[in-house]
Coordinates of C-alpha atoms in Angstrom, one line a residue:
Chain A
X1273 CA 112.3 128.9 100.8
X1274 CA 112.5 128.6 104.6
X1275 CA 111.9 125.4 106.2
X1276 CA 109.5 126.3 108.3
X1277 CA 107.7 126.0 105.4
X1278 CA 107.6 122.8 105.0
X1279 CA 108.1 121.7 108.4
X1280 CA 105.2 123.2 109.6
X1281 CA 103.8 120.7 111.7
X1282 CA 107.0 119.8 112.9
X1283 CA 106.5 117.7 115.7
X1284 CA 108.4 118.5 119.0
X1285 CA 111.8 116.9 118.9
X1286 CA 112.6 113.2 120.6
X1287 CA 115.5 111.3 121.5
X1288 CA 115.2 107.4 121.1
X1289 CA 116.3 105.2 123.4
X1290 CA 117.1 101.6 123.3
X1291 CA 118.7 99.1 126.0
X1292 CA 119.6 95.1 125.5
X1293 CA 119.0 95.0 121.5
X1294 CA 119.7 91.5 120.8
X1295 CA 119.7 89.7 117.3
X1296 CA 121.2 86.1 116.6
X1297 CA 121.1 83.6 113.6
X1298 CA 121.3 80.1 113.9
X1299 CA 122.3 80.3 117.4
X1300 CA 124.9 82.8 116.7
X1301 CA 124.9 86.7 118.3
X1302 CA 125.0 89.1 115.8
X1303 CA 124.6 91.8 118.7
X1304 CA 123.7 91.6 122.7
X1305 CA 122.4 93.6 125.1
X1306 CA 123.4 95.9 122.5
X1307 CA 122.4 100.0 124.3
X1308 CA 121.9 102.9 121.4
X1309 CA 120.8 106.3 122.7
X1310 CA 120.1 108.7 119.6
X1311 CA 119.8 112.3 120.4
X1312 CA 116.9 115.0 119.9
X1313 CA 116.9 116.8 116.9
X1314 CA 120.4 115.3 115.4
X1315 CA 122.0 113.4 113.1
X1316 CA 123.2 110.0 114.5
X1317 CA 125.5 108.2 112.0
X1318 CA 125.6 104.2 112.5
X1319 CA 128.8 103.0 110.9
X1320 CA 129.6 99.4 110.2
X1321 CA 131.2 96.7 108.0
X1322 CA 128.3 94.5 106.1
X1323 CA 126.8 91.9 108.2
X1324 CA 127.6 93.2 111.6
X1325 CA 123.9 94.1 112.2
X1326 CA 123.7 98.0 111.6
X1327 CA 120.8 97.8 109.5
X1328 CA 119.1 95.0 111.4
X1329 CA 119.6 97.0 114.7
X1330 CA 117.4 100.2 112.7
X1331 CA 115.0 98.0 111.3
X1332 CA 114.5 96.9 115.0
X1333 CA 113.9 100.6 115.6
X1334 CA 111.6 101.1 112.7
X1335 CA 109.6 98.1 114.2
X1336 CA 109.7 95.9 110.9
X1337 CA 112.6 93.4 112.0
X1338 CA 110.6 89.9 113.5
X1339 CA 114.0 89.2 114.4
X1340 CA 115.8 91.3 116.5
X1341 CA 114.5 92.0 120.2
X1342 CA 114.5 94.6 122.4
X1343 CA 114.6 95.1 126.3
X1344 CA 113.3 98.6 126.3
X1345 CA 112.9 100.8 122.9
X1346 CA 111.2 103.9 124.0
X1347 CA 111.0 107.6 123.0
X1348 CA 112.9 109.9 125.4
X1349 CA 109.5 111.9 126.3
X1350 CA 108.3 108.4 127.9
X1351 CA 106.6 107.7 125.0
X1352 CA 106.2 104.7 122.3
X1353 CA 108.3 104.8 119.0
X1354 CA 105.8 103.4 117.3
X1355 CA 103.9 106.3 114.8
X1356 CA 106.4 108.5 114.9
X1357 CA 109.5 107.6 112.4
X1358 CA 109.6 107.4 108.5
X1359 CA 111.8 104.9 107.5
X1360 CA 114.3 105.3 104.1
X1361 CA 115.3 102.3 102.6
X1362 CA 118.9 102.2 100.4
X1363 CA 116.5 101.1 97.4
X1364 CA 113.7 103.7 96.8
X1365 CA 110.9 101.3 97.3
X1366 CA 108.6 103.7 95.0
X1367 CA 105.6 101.7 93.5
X1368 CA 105.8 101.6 90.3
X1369 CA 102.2 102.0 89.3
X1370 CA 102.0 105.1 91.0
X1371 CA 102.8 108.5 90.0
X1372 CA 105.6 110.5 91.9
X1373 CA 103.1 112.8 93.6
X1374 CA 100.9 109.5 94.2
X1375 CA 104.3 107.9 96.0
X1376 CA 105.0 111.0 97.8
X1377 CA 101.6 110.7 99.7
X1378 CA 101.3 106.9 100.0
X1379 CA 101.0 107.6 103.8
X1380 CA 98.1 109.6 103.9
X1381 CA 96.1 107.1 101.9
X1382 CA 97.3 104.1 103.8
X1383 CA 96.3 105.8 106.8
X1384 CA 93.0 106.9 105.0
X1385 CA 93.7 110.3 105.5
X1386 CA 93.0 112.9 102.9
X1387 CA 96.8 113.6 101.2
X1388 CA 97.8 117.2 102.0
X1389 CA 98.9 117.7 98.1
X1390 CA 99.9 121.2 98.6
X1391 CA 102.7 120.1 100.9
X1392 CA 103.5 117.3 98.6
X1393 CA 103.8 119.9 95.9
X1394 CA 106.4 121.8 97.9
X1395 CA 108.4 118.8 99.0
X1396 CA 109.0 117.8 95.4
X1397 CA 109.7 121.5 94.1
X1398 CA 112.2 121.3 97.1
X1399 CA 114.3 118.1 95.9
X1400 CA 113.7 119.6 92.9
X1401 CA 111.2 117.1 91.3
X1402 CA 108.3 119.8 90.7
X1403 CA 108.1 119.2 87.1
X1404 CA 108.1 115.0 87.6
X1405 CA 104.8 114.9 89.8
X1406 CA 103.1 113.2 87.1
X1407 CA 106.1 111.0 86.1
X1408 CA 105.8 107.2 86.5
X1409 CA 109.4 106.3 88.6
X1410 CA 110.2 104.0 85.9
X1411 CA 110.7 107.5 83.9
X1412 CA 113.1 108.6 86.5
X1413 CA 116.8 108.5 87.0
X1414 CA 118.1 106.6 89.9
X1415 CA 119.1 109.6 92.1
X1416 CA 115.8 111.3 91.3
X1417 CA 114.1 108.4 92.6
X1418 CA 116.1 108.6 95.7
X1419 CA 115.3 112.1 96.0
X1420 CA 111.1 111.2 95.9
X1421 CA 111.4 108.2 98.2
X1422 CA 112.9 111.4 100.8
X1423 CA 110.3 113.6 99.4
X1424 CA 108.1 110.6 100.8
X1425 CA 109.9 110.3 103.6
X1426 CA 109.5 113.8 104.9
X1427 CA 105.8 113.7 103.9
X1428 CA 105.4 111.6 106.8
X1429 CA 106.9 114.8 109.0
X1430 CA 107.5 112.1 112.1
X1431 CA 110.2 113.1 115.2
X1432 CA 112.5 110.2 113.8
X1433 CA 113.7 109.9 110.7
X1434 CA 115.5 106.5 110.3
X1435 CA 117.8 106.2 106.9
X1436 CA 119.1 102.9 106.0
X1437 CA 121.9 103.2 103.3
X1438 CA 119.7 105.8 101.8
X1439 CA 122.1 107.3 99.2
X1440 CA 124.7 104.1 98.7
X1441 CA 123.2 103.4 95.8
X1442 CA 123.8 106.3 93.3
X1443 CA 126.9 107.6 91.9
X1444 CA 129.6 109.7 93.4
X1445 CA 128.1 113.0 92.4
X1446 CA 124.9 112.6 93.3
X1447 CA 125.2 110.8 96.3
X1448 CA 126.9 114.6 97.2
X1449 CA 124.3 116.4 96.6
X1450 CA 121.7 114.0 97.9
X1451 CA 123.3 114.4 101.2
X1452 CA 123.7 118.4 100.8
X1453 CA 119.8 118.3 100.3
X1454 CA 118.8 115.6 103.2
X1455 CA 120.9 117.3 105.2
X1456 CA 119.6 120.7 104.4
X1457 CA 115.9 119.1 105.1
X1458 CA 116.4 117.6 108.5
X1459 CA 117.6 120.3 110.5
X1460 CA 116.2 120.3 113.9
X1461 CA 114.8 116.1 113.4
X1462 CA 116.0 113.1 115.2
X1463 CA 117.7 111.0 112.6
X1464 CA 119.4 107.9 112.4
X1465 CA 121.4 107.0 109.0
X1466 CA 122.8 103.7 108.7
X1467 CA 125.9 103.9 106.1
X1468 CA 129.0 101.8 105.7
X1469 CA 130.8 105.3 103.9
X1470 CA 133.1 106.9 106.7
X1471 CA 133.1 110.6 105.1
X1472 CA 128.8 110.1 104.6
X1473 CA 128.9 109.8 108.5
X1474 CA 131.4 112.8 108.9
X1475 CA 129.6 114.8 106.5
X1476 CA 126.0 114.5 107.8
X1477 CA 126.6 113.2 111.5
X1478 CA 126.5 115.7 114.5
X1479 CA 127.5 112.2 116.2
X1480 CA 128.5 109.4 114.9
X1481 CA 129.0 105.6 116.0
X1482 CA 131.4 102.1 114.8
X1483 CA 129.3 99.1 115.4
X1484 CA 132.2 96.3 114.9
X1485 CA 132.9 93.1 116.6
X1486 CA 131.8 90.0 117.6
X1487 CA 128.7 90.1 118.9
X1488 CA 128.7 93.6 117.4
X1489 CA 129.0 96.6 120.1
X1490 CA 129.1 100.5 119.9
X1491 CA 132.0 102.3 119.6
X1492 CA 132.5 105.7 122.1
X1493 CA 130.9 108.3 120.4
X1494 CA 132.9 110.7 117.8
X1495 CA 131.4 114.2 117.7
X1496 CA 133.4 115.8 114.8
X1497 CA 133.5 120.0 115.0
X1498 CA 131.6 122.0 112.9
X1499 CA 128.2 122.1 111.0
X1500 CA 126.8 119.6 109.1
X1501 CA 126.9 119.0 105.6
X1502 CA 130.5 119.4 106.3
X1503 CA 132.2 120.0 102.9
X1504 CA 133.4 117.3 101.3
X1505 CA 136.6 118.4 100.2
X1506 CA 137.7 119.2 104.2
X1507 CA 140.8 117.6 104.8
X1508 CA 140.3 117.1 108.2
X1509 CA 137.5 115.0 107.2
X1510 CA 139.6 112.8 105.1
X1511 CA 141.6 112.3 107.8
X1512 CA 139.2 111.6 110.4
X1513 CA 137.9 108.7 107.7
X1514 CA 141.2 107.3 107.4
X1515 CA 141.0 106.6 111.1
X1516 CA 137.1 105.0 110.9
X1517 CA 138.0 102.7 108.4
X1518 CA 141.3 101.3 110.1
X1519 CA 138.7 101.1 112.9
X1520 CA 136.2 99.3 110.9
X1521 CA 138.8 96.6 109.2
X1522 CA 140.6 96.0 113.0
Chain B
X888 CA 107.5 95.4 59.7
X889 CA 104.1 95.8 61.7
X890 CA 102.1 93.3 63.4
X891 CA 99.3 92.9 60.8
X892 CA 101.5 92.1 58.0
X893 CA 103.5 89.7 59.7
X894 CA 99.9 88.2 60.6
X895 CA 99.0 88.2 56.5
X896 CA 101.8 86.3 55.5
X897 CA 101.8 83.8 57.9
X898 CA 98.2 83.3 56.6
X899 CA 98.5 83.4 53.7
X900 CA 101.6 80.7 53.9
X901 CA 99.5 78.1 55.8
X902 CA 96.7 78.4 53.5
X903 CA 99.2 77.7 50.8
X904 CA 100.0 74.7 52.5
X905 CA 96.7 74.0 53.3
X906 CA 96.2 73.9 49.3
X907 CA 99.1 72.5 48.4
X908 CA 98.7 68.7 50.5
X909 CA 95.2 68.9 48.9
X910 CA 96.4 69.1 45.5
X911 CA 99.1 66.5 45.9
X912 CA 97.4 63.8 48.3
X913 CA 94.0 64.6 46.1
X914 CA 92.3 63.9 49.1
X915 CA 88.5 63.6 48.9
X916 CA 86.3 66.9 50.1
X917 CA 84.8 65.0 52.8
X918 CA 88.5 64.2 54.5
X919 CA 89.9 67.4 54.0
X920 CA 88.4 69.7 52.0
X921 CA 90.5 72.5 50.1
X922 CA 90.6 76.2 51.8
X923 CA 88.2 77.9 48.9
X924 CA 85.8 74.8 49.6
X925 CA 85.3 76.0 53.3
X926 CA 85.5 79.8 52.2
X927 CA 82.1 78.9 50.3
X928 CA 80.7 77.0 52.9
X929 CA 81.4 80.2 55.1
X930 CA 80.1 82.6 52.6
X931 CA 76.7 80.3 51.5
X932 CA 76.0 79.7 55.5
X933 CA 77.0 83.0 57.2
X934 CA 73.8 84.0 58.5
X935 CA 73.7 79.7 60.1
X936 CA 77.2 80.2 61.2
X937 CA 76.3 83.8 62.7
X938 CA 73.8 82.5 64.3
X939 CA 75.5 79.8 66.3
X940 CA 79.2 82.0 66.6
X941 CA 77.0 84.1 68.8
X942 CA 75.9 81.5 70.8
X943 CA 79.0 80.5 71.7
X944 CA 80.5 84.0 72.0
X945 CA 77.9 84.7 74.6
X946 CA 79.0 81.4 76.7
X947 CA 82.7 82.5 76.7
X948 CA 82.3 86.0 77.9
X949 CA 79.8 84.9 80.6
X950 CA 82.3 82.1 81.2
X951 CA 85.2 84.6 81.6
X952 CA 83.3 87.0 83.4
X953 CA 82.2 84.2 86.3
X954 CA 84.9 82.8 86.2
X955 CA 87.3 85.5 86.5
X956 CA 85.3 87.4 89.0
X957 CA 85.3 84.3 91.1
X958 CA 88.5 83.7 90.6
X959 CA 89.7 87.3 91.7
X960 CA 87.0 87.0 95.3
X961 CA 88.9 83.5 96.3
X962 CA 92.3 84.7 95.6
X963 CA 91.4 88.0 97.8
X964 CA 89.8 85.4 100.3
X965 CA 92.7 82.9 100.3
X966 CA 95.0 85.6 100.9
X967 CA 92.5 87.6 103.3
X968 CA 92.1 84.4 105.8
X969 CA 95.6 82.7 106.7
X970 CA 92.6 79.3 107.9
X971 CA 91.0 79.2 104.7
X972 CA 94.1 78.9 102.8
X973 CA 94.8 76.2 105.0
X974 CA 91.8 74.4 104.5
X975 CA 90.7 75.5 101.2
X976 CA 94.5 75.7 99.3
X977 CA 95.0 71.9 99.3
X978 CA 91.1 71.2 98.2
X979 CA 91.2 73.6 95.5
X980 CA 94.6 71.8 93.9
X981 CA 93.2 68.2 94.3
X982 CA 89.9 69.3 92.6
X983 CA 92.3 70.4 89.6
X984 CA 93.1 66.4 89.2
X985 CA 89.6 66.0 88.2
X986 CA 88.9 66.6 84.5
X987 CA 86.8 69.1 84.3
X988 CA 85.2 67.8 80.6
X989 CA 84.4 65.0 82.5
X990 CA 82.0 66.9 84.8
X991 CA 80.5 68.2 81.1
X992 CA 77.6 65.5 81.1
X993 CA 76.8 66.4 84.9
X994 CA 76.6 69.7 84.4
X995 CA 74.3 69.2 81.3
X996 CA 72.0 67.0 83.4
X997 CA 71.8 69.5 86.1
X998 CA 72.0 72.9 83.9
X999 CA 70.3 71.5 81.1
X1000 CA 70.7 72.0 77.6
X1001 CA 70.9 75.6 77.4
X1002 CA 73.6 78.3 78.1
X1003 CA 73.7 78.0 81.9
X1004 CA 75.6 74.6 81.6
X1005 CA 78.0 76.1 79.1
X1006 CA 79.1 79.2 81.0
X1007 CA 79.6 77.2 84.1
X1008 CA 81.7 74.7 81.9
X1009 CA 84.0 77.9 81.2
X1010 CA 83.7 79.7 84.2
X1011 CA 85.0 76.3 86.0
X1012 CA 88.0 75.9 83.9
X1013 CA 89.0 79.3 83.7
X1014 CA 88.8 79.6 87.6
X1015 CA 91.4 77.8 88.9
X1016 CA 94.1 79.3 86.6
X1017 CA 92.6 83.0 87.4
X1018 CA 92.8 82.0 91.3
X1019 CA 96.1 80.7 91.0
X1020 CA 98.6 83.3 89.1
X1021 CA 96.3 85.9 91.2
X1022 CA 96.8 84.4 94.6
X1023 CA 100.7 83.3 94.1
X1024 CA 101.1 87.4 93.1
X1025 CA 99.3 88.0 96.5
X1026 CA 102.0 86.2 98.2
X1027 CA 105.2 87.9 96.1
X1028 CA 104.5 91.4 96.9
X1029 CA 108.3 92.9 97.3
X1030 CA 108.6 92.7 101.1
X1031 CA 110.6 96.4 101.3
X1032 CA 107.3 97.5 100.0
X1033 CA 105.4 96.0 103.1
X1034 CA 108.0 97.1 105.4
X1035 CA 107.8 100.7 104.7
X1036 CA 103.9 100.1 104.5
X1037 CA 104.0 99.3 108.4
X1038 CA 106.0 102.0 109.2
X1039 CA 103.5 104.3 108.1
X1040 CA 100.4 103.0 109.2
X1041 CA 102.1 102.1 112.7
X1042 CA 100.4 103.2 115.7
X1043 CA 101.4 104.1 119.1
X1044 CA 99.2 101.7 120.4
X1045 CA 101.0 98.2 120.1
X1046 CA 98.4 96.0 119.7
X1047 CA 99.9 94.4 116.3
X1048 CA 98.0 94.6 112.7
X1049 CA 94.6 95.5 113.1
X1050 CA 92.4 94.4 110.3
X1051 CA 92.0 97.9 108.8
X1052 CA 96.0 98.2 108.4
X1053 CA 95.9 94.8 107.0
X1054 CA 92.9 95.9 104.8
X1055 CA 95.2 99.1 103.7
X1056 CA 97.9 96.7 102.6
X1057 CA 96.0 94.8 100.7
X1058 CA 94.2 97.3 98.9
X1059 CA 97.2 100.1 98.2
X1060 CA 100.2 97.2 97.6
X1061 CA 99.3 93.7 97.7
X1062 CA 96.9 93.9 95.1
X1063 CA 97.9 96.6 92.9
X1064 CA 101.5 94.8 93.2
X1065 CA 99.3 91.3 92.0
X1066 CA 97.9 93.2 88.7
X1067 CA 100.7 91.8 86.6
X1068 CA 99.9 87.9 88.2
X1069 CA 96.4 88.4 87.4
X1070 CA 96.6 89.5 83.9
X1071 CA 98.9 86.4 82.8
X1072 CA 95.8 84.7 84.8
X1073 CA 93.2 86.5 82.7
X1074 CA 95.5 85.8 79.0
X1075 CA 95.7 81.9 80.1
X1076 CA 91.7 82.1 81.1
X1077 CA 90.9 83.7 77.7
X1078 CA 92.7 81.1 75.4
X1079 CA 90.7 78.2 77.4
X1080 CA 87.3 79.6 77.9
X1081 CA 86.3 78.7 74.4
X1082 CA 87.4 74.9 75.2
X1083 CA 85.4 74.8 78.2
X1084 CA 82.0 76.5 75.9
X1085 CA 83.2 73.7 73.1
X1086 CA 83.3 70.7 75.0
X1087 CA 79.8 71.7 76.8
X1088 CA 78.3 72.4 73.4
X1089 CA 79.6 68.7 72.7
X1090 CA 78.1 66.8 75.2
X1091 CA 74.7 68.2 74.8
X1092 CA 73.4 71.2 73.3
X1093 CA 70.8 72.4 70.4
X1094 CA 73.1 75.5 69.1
X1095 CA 76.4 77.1 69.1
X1096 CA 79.6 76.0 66.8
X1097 CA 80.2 73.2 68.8
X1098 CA 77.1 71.9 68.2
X1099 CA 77.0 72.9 64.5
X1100 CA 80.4 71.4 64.1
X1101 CA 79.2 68.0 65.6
X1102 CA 76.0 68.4 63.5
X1103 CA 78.1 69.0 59.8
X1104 CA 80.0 65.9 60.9
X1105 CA 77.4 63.5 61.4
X1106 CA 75.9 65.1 57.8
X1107 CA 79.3 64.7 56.0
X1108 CA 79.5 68.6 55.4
X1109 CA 82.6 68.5 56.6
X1110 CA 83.4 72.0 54.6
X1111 CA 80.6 73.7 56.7
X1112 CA 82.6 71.4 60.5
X1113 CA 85.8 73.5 59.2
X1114 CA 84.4 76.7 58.2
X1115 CA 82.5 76.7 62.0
X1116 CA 86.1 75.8 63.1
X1117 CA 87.2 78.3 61.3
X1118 CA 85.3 80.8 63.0
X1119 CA 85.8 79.4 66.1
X1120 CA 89.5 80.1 66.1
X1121 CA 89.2 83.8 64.6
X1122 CA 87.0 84.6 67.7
X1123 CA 89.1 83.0 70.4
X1124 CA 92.3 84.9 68.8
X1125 CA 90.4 87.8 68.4
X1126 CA 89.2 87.4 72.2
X1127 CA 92.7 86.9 73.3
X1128 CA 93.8 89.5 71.5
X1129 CA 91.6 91.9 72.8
X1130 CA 92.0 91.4 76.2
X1131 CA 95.9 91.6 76.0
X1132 CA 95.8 95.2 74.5
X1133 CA 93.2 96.0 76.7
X1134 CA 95.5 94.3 79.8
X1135 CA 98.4 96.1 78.3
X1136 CA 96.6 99.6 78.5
X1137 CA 95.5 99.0 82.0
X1138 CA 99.3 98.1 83.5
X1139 CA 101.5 100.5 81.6
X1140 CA 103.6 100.5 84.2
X1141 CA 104.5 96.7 83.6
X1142 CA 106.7 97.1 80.4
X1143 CA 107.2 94.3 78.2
X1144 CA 110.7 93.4 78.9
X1145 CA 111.2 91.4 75.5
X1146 CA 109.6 94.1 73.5
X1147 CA 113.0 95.5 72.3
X1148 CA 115.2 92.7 72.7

């Protein structure tokens, strides 16, 4: 199946931009006038050590952190962020008294908008979860639910996608072909995917970014050649990771 | 082994017992009379005892009805209006401090005799436990839940949460989310209801058990006080009963976690 198909109604493509992110506990700067620029239409790949502030800085994006602050956070049309990014959390955050299909198109109904089931259908036949549309998630296997919370998060067809961990918690396998498939599905959207996995950002990132330090601050950008997925077994990649994480532990 | 028989024998066991301490304390009848004295009470006055059971059934379901309903509108409310709570919260805990069995004779003089005073008996002691586990699963919806919530009902106007986002939240998580918190609410409100009918039959009525039961005391048919007790406890298990299975149906996505263990 093309993905036109699916991405019908993609909307045009947006960069995101965001200048003087600050976030501090207890008096303490976890980051300051922290700038991120993310690129239209790619895959930006936040890399970080836990507790440095990479998934605080996206939830800032995502506009759910009462925390963290912001001097500007702007689309690169001009334009608010606000309305236009599904956010994926590392845990699946599927309710559990609803139905795959019924998950899939939370959106719609929150919105009180009449769920556009027929897209739904295709989304889950294209994570593969056409025969589980009726299934309760407590029937599922953990990287199935992953794969219908990004069913969900596709639903939403926004300009940003914003991924926070989203495959860190499912084995080895899976996790590979989880990012095969969410790479597969985001061609041509502006994503940012927050993961602490060096060859997850050289796999899936057409850019990707070290936030270390104290206060936290970006690293240059690292634009590793080729297309993404990248395969895993590249060895060019492995070495390219060895370097990240002797970056991340410095 | 299944349910029911596991329910048999530990009848039949107590019953036993039941016999047993009459046969060896040789107790009069009018202390504590012998379980196949108050099965023929039962069978000679089932169509008195009938009568009076349904009395008394009728206040606890009114009372659970009320009181749940209410119950389920001032949790909504308390979690709807951030000033109520604030207000209302510490009111509505204080007023637990009062007995309610103590309000019994008030209500009677201002209900009267008959089944209004009874049903607001049980519909005021099942409400603040209803209210309660409802409201505090109000407040525990899974915050990731919320979070990913407001990212889709964002809009590009930022003007915070407007009430119909707030209204979405509550009706697609929060309270779906609560279901669980109310049904342990609901169990807890259908093993007191019957207390709260009781005790208003007590203080002054002219039917239901609890009025029988005071009635066969003051004659000495103390076989005909247990057999009405003894119908009194069949229906409140059976009411329990019945609403657990029927709660159990309703959240199947809330497994029993001890079920296998």
């Amino acid at each position: 199946m093309p993905a036109q198909t699916f991405n019908r109604d993609n909307p045009p493509a947006i960069g995101v931009e965001l200048r003087g992110g600050a976030l501090a506990f207890d008096g303490r700067a976890v980051f300051k006038d922290l700038d991120l620029d993310i690129p239209a239409g790619q895959t930006t790949c936040l890399l970080g050590a836990s507790g440095v502030g990479k998934s605080s800085l996206l939830r800032l994006i995502a506009g759910i952190s009462p925390e963290a602050t912001a001097r500007h956070l702007g689309a690169s049309d001009g334009g608010p962020i606000a309305g236009r990014i599904a956010y994926m959390d590392q845990r699946d955050l599927l309710l559990p008294w609803l139905n795959v299909l019924a998950n899939v198109t939370l959106g719609a109904r929150l919105r009180g908008e009449a769920p556009d089931y027929h897209r739904a259908g295709d989304l889950l036949a294209r994570v593969g979860l056409a025969d589980e549309a009726n299934a309760l998630p407590s029937a599922l296997s953990g990287g199935m639910r992953q794969r219908a919370a990004l069913a969900r998060t596709l639903m939403e067809d926004r300009a940003v996608v914003l991924m926070d961990e989203p495959f860190s918690a499912v084995d080895a396998l899976t996790r590979l072909r989880l990012q095969d498939l969410a790479a597969e599905l985001l061609i041509g959207r502006t994503t940012l995917l927050v993961t602490h996995d060096p060859l997850e950002a050289l796999r899936l990132g057409h850019r990707i970014l070290v936030l270390r330090g104290d206060p936290a601050h970006m690293s240059t950008p690292l634009e590793p050649a080729g297309t993404v997925p990248r395969p895993a077994d590249d060895p060019a990649l492995h070495g390219l990771a060895a370097g990240i994480l002797r970056d991340l532990a410095a | 082994m299944d349910i029911a028989r596991r329910a048999l024998i530990s009848l039949a066991i107590l019953l036993a017992g039941w016999q047993g301490l009459v046969w060896l304390t040789d107790v009069e009848p009018f202390i504590l009379p012998g379980p196949w004295l108050v099965l023929a009470s039962l069978a000679g006055h089932l169509e008195l005892i009938g009568k009076h059971a349904v009395t008394t059934l009728l206040e606890i379901i009114l009372g659970l009805l009320f009181g749940s309903v209410f119950g389920v509108l001032s949790a909504v409310s308390l979690s709807w209006y951030p000033n109520v709570r604030r207000w209302l919260l510490p009111l509505l805990v204080v007023t637990q401090a009062i007995p309610v069995f103590a309000l019994a004779p008030v209500l009677v003089l201002w209900l009267g005799y008959g089944l209004a005073s009874k049903v607001m008996m049980a519909s005021l002691i099942i409400f603040f436990p209803v209210t309660a586990a409802f409201l505090d699963g109000l407040r525990r919806t899974e915050p990731g839940w919320l979070d990913l919530a407001q990212t889709m009902t964002a809009r590009s106007t930022p003007n915070g949460t407007t009430a119909s986002q707030r209204w979405a939240l509550l009706r697609h998580i929060r309270i779906p989310a609560a279901l669980p918190a109310l049904a342990s609410g609901l169990r807890v409100a259908a093993s007191v209801a019957p207390i709260g009918a009781v005790v208003g039959e007590w203080v002054g009525s002219s039917a239901g058990l609890g009025y029988l039961m005071l009635h066969a005391n003051g004659r000495m048919q103390i076989d005909l006080l247990f057999a009405a007790l003894f119908v009194l406890a069949a229906m409140a298990v059976t009411i329990y009963f019945t609403l657990d299975w029927l709660l159990r149906r309703l959240l199947p996505w809330q497994p029993d976690s001890l079920a296998h263990d």
